[in-house]
Amino acid sequence: MRGIMNRKIWRDYWKIWRFRQMKASWKEHNFFTELWSMVYLLFVLPCFWLKAMQTACPIYYSYLIPALWGLFTARRIPFGLSKITYLVPMSAADRKHYLIGMYWLKVAVPLAFSLIAMLTVTFFSLMDWYEFFFGIFMQLLLSMVMQLTADRLPAEQKKGTLTHVGAWSVVAICFGFIFLATAPLWIVIGKVKPADYRWGFAGILCCQALLTLKCMRNYGALLENNMFYESRTKRLTQRGRND
């Protein structure tokens, strides 16, 4: 049964990249906002730092593209089960296995892509090993928060959006993206005094780790609430009353 469940997790993850699924998801989400955000981060923002980015461009894209990939999947595959999944004969253990497996697959795939990209950049001596390990750990912490904060809701309640996002999650995601987008610039500037910028990066990584730990406190509760349809419905009803 676990083998069947693992194959289902794998298929459900890659299914979102089919053209038909992409087209349907664009109707549910604000397509132009997403498109403009990606264009701005990938093409417009680097133009402001054109001189510095000539040397930092590979670092910039190896940091940012995997993070955008993770954000895209978090919006398309929210944490939780679809309503129809509760009608399938699955035990609570199978549902738990699916939730945990899907969560860590969504964390692992962007991280693997980031690892390949950063190893390539490091191989060509465009970044050192300190910057490599900093980028990997930052990607891991950011992805753990992003994949946890998208909670599945019914279609009439903004399906697929980042709805279960607390204040600390917003801070953690914004903090991680802002720093990943600006880190290559600081790396270029910091080469003059490597010790200073490395201590600064270490401090920022510690702050991101604390924010991630704060957000991960919801992991167990969200997992238990999504295992059973009754507890999920009760939670959504209570949230609707609070809203």
Short mmCIF file of C-alpha atoms in Angstrom, two decimals:
data_model
loop_
_atom_site.label_atom_id
_atom_site.label_comp_id
_atom_site.label_asym_id
_atom_site.label_seq_id
_atom_site.Cartn_x
_atom_site.Cartn_y
_atom_site.Cartn_z
CA MET A 1 0.00 0.00 0.00
CA ARG A 2 2.86 2.38 0.78
CA GLY A 3 4.31 1.80 -2.69
CA ILE A 4 0.98 2.74 -4.30
CA MET A 5 0.75 5.81 -2.08
CA ASN A 6 4.29 6.89 -2.99
CA ARG A 7 3.47 6.61 -6.70
CA LYS A 8 0.32 8.69 -6.15
CA ILE A 9 2.35 11.37 -4.37
CA TRP A 10 4.86 11.44 -7.24
CA ARG A 11 2.14 11.62 -9.91
CA ASP A 12 0.15 14.31 -8.09
CA TYR A 13 3.24 16.48 -7.74
CA TRP A 14 4.28 16.41 -11.39
CA LYS A 15 0.67 16.61 -12.63
CA ILE A 16 0.58 20.36 -11.92
CA TRP A 17 3.19 20.96 -14.64
CA ARG A 18 0.94 19.63 -17.42
CA PHE A 19 -0.36 22.32 -19.74
CA ARG A 20 -4.01 21.55 -18.97
CA GLN A 21 -3.39 21.78 -15.24
CA MET A 22 -1.38 24.98 -15.67
CA LYS A 23 -4.17 26.55 -17.71
CA ALA A 24 -6.79 25.60 -15.11
CA SER A 25 -4.67 26.92 -12.24
CA TRP A 26 -4.19 30.27 -13.99
CA LYS A 27 -7.97 30.71 -13.96
CA GLU A 28 -8.03 30.13 -10.20
CA HIS A 29 -5.08 32.39 -9.41
CA ASN A 30 -4.17 35.92 -10.36
CA PHE A 31 -2.13 35.02 -13.42
CA PHE A 32 -0.93 38.54 -14.24
CA THR A 33 0.25 39.16 -10.68
CA GLU A 34 2.27 35.94 -10.71
CA LEU A 35 3.65 36.64 -14.17
CA TRP A 36 4.68 40.19 -13.29
CA SER A 37 6.30 39.03 -10.03
CA MET A 38 8.42 36.46 -11.88
CA VAL A 39 9.35 38.90 -14.68
CA TYR A 40 10.30 41.53 -12.11
CA LEU A 41 12.46 39.21 -10.03
CA LEU A 42 14.11 37.44 -12.97
CA PHE A 43 14.64 40.32 -15.39
CA VAL A 44 13.77 43.77 -14.03
CA LEU A 45 15.42 43.70 -10.58
CA PRO A 46 18.85 42.59 -11.87
CA CYS A 47 18.88 45.60 -14.22
CA PHE A 48 19.09 47.94 -11.22
CA TRP A 49 22.38 46.31 -10.25
CA LEU A 50 23.66 45.75 -13.77
CA LYS A 51 27.31 46.47 -13.06
CA ALA A 52 27.46 44.30 -9.96
CA MET A 53 25.23 41.60 -11.41
CA GLN A 54 27.64 40.94 -14.27
CA THR A 55 29.68 38.89 -11.84
CA ALA A 56 26.88 37.90 -9.44
CA CYS A 57 24.24 36.93 -12.03
CA PRO A 58 24.81 33.13 -11.82
CA ILE A 59 24.61 33.28 -8.01
CA TYR A 60 21.43 35.36 -8.20
CA TYR A 61 19.59 32.92 -10.44
CA SER A 62 20.84 29.81 -8.64
CA TYR A 63 19.43 31.29 -5.41
CA LEU A 64 16.15 32.70 -6.72
CA ILE A 65 14.78 30.32 -9.38
CA PRO A 66 14.46 27.31 -7.01
CA ALA A 67 12.73 29.56 -4.44
CA LEU A 68 10.21 30.69 -7.08
CA TRP A 69 9.67 27.06 -8.06
CA GLY A 70 8.88 26.24 -4.44
CA LEU A 71 6.43 29.15 -4.16
CA PHE A 72 4.70 28.09 -7.38
CA THR A 73 4.17 24.51 -6.14
CA ALA A 74 3.01 25.74 -2.72
CA ARG A 75 0.20 27.68 -4.40
CA ARG A 76 -0.79 24.79 -6.71
CA ILE A 77 -0.54 21.97 -4.16
CA PRO A 78 -1.77 23.31 -0.80
CA PHE A 79 -1.01 21.47 2.41
CA GLY A 80 -3.94 19.12 2.91
CA LEU A 81 -6.21 16.74 1.02
CA SER A 82 -8.80 17.58 -1.60
CA LYS A 83 -12.43 16.93 -0.68
CA ILE A 84 -12.74 13.99 -3.06
CA THR A 85 -9.75 12.27 -1.43
CA TYR A 86 -11.78 11.77 1.76
CA LEU A 87 -14.23 9.63 -0.27
CA VAL A 88 -11.44 7.24 -1.28
CA PRO A 89 -11.07 4.23 1.05
CA MET A 90 -7.90 5.30 2.86
CA SER A 91 -6.93 4.75 6.46
CA ALA A 92 -5.80 7.58 8.71
CA ALA A 93 -2.25 6.21 8.47
CA ASP A 94 -2.39 6.35 4.65
CA ARG A 95 -3.65 9.93 4.70
CA LYS A 96 -0.91 10.88 7.12
CA HIS A 97 1.67 9.18 4.89
CA TYR A 98 0.35 11.10 1.87
CA LEU A 99 0.42 14.47 3.68
CA ILE A 100 3.94 13.95 5.02
CA GLY A 101 5.26 12.52 1.75
CA MET A 102 3.81 15.31 -0.38
CA TYR A 103 5.08 17.98 2.01
CA TRP A 104 8.66 16.73 1.98
CA LEU A 105 8.59 16.08 -1.79
CA LYS A 106 7.59 19.73 -2.30
CA VAL A 107 10.51 20.72 -0.08
CA ALA A 108 13.00 18.31 -1.67
CA VAL A 109 12.46 18.97 -5.40
CA PRO A 110 13.31 22.72 -5.37
CA LEU A 111 16.16 21.94 -2.98
CA ALA A 112 17.57 19.33 -5.38
CA PHE A 113 17.31 21.78 -8.27
CA SER A 114 19.04 24.40 -6.11
CA LEU A 115 21.78 21.92 -5.23
CA ILE A 116 22.50 21.16 -8.90
CA ALA A 117 22.49 24.84 -9.88
CA MET A 118 24.76 25.90 -7.01
CA LEU A 119 27.18 23.02 -7.53
CA THR A 120 27.49 24.07 -11.19
CA VAL A 121 28.14 27.70 -10.22
CA THR A 122 30.66 26.60 -7.56
CA PHE A 123 32.40 24.26 -10.02
CA PHE A 124 33.12 27.23 -12.28
CA SER A 125 34.49 29.16 -9.28
CA LEU A 126 31.71 31.77 -9.43
CA MET A 127 30.88 31.25 -5.74
CA ASP A 128 32.83 29.76 -2.86
CA TRP A 129 31.73 26.93 -0.57
CA TYR A 130 30.56 29.28 2.16
CA GLU A 131 28.10 30.92 -0.23
CA PHE A 132 27.09 27.46 -1.48
CA PHE A 133 26.18 26.14 1.96
CA PHE A 134 24.50 29.40 2.90
CA GLY A 135 22.28 29.20 -0.19
CA ILE A 136 21.36 25.55 0.42
CA PHE A 137 20.37 26.07 4.05
CA MET A 138 18.45 29.25 3.21
CA GLN A 139 16.54 27.39 0.48
CA LEU A 140 15.71 24.56 2.88
CA LEU A 141 14.40 26.86 5.62
CA LEU A 142 12.38 28.99 3.20
CA SER A 143 10.88 25.98 1.44
CA MET A 144 9.84 24.38 4.74
CA VAL A 145 7.81 27.47 5.59
CA MET A 146 6.30 27.98 2.13
CA GLN A 147 5.08 24.39 1.76
CA LEU A 148 3.42 24.52 5.18
CA THR A 149 1.61 27.83 4.86
CA ALA A 150 -0.62 27.01 1.87
CA ASP A 151 -3.65 25.32 3.38
CA ARG A 152 -6.34 23.71 1.21
CA LEU A 153 -9.78 25.30 1.33
CA PRO A 154 -12.99 24.70 -0.64
CA ALA A 155 -13.29 26.42 -4.03
CA GLU A 156 -15.66 29.06 -2.69
CA GLN A 157 -13.02 30.07 -0.15
CA LYS A 158 -10.17 30.99 -2.49
CA LYS A 159 -8.87 27.53 -3.29
CA GLY A 160 -5.11 27.26 -3.69
CA THR A 161 -4.17 30.62 -2.20
CA LEU A 162 -1.88 31.14 0.76
CA THR A 163 -4.80 31.23 3.18
CA HIS A 164 -3.45 29.67 6.35
CA VAL A 165 -0.63 32.16 6.68
CA GLY A 166 0.10 33.58 10.09
CA ALA A 167 2.06 36.75 10.69
CA TRP A 168 5.27 34.85 11.40
CA SER A 169 4.95 32.90 8.15
CA VAL A 170 4.54 36.11 6.17
CA VAL A 171 7.63 37.54 7.87
CA ALA A 172 9.65 34.36 7.24
CA ILE A 173 8.72 34.16 3.53
CA CYS A 174 9.30 37.87 2.85
CA PHE A 175 12.56 37.84 4.82
CA GLY A 176 13.86 34.83 2.90
CA PHE A 177 12.94 36.15 -0.55
CA ILE A 178 14.27 39.65 0.09
CA PHE A 179 17.59 38.32 1.26
CA LEU A 180 17.95 35.71 -1.52
CA ALA A 181 17.27 38.48 -4.06
CA THR A 182 19.85 40.84 -2.55
CA ALA A 183 22.48 38.33 -1.33
CA PRO A 184 24.47 38.25 -4.62
CA LEU A 185 24.90 42.03 -4.46
CA TRP A 186 26.21 41.82 -0.90
CA ILE A 187 28.52 38.98 -1.93
CA VAL A 188 30.09 41.16 -4.64
CA ILE A 189 30.41 44.12 -2.27
CA GLY A 190 31.55 41.93 0.61
CA LYS A 191 34.49 40.46 -1.27
CA VAL A 192 36.42 43.50 -0.08
CA LYS A 193 35.97 42.37 3.53
CA PRO A 194 34.94 38.69 3.39
CA ALA A 195 34.86 38.21 7.15
CA ASP A 196 32.30 40.98 7.65
CA TYR A 197 29.73 39.79 5.13
CA ARG A 198 30.14 36.16 6.18
CA TRP A 199 29.33 36.99 9.79
CA GLY A 200 26.36 38.97 8.52
CA PHE A 201 25.15 36.02 6.45
CA ALA A 202 25.53 33.71 9.46
CA GLY A 203 23.39 36.05 11.57
CA ILE A 204 20.70 36.28 8.89
CA LEU A 205 20.65 32.50 8.51
CA CYS A 206 20.14 32.16 12.28
CA CYS A 207 17.22 34.63 12.12
CA GLN A 208 15.64 32.64 9.29
CA ALA A 209 16.09 29.41 11.29
CA LEU A 210 14.30 30.93 14.29
CA LEU A 211 11.44 32.14 12.10
CA THR A 212 11.16 28.68 10.51
CA LEU A 213 11.04 26.96 13.91
CA LYS A 214 8.33 29.39 14.98
CA CYS A 215 6.24 28.55 11.89
CA MET A 216 6.86 24.79 12.14
CA ARG A 217 5.01 24.69 15.44
CA ASN A 218 1.80 24.50 13.33
CA TYR A 219 2.99 21.40 11.46
CA GLY A 220 1.62 18.79 13.88
CA ALA A 221 -1.75 20.52 14.30
CA LEU A 222 -2.25 20.96 10.54
CA LEU A 223 -1.29 17.34 9.96
CA GLU A 224 -3.80 16.01 12.48
CA ASN A 225 -6.57 18.35 11.31
CA ASN A 226 -6.23 17.27 7.67
CA MET A 227 -6.24 13.54 8.40
CA PHE A 228 -9.99 13.45 9.06
CA TYR A 229 -12.74 15.20 7.13
CA GLU A 230 -14.71 15.94 10.28
CA SER A 231 -11.85 17.77 12.02
CA ARG A 232 -11.00 19.62 8.78
CA THR A 233 -14.62 20.77 8.31
CA LYS A 234 -14.83 21.87 11.93
CA ARG A 235 -11.59 23.85 11.62
CA LEU A 236 -12.73 25.60 8.43
CA THR A 237 -16.11 26.41 9.98
CA GLN A 238 -14.46 27.93 13.04
CA ARG A 239 -12.10 29.92 10.82
CA GLY A 240 -15.06 31.24 8.80
CA ARG A 241 -16.74 32.41 12.01
CA ASN A 242 -13.55 34.14 13.14
CA ASP A 243 -13.22 35.87 9.75
#
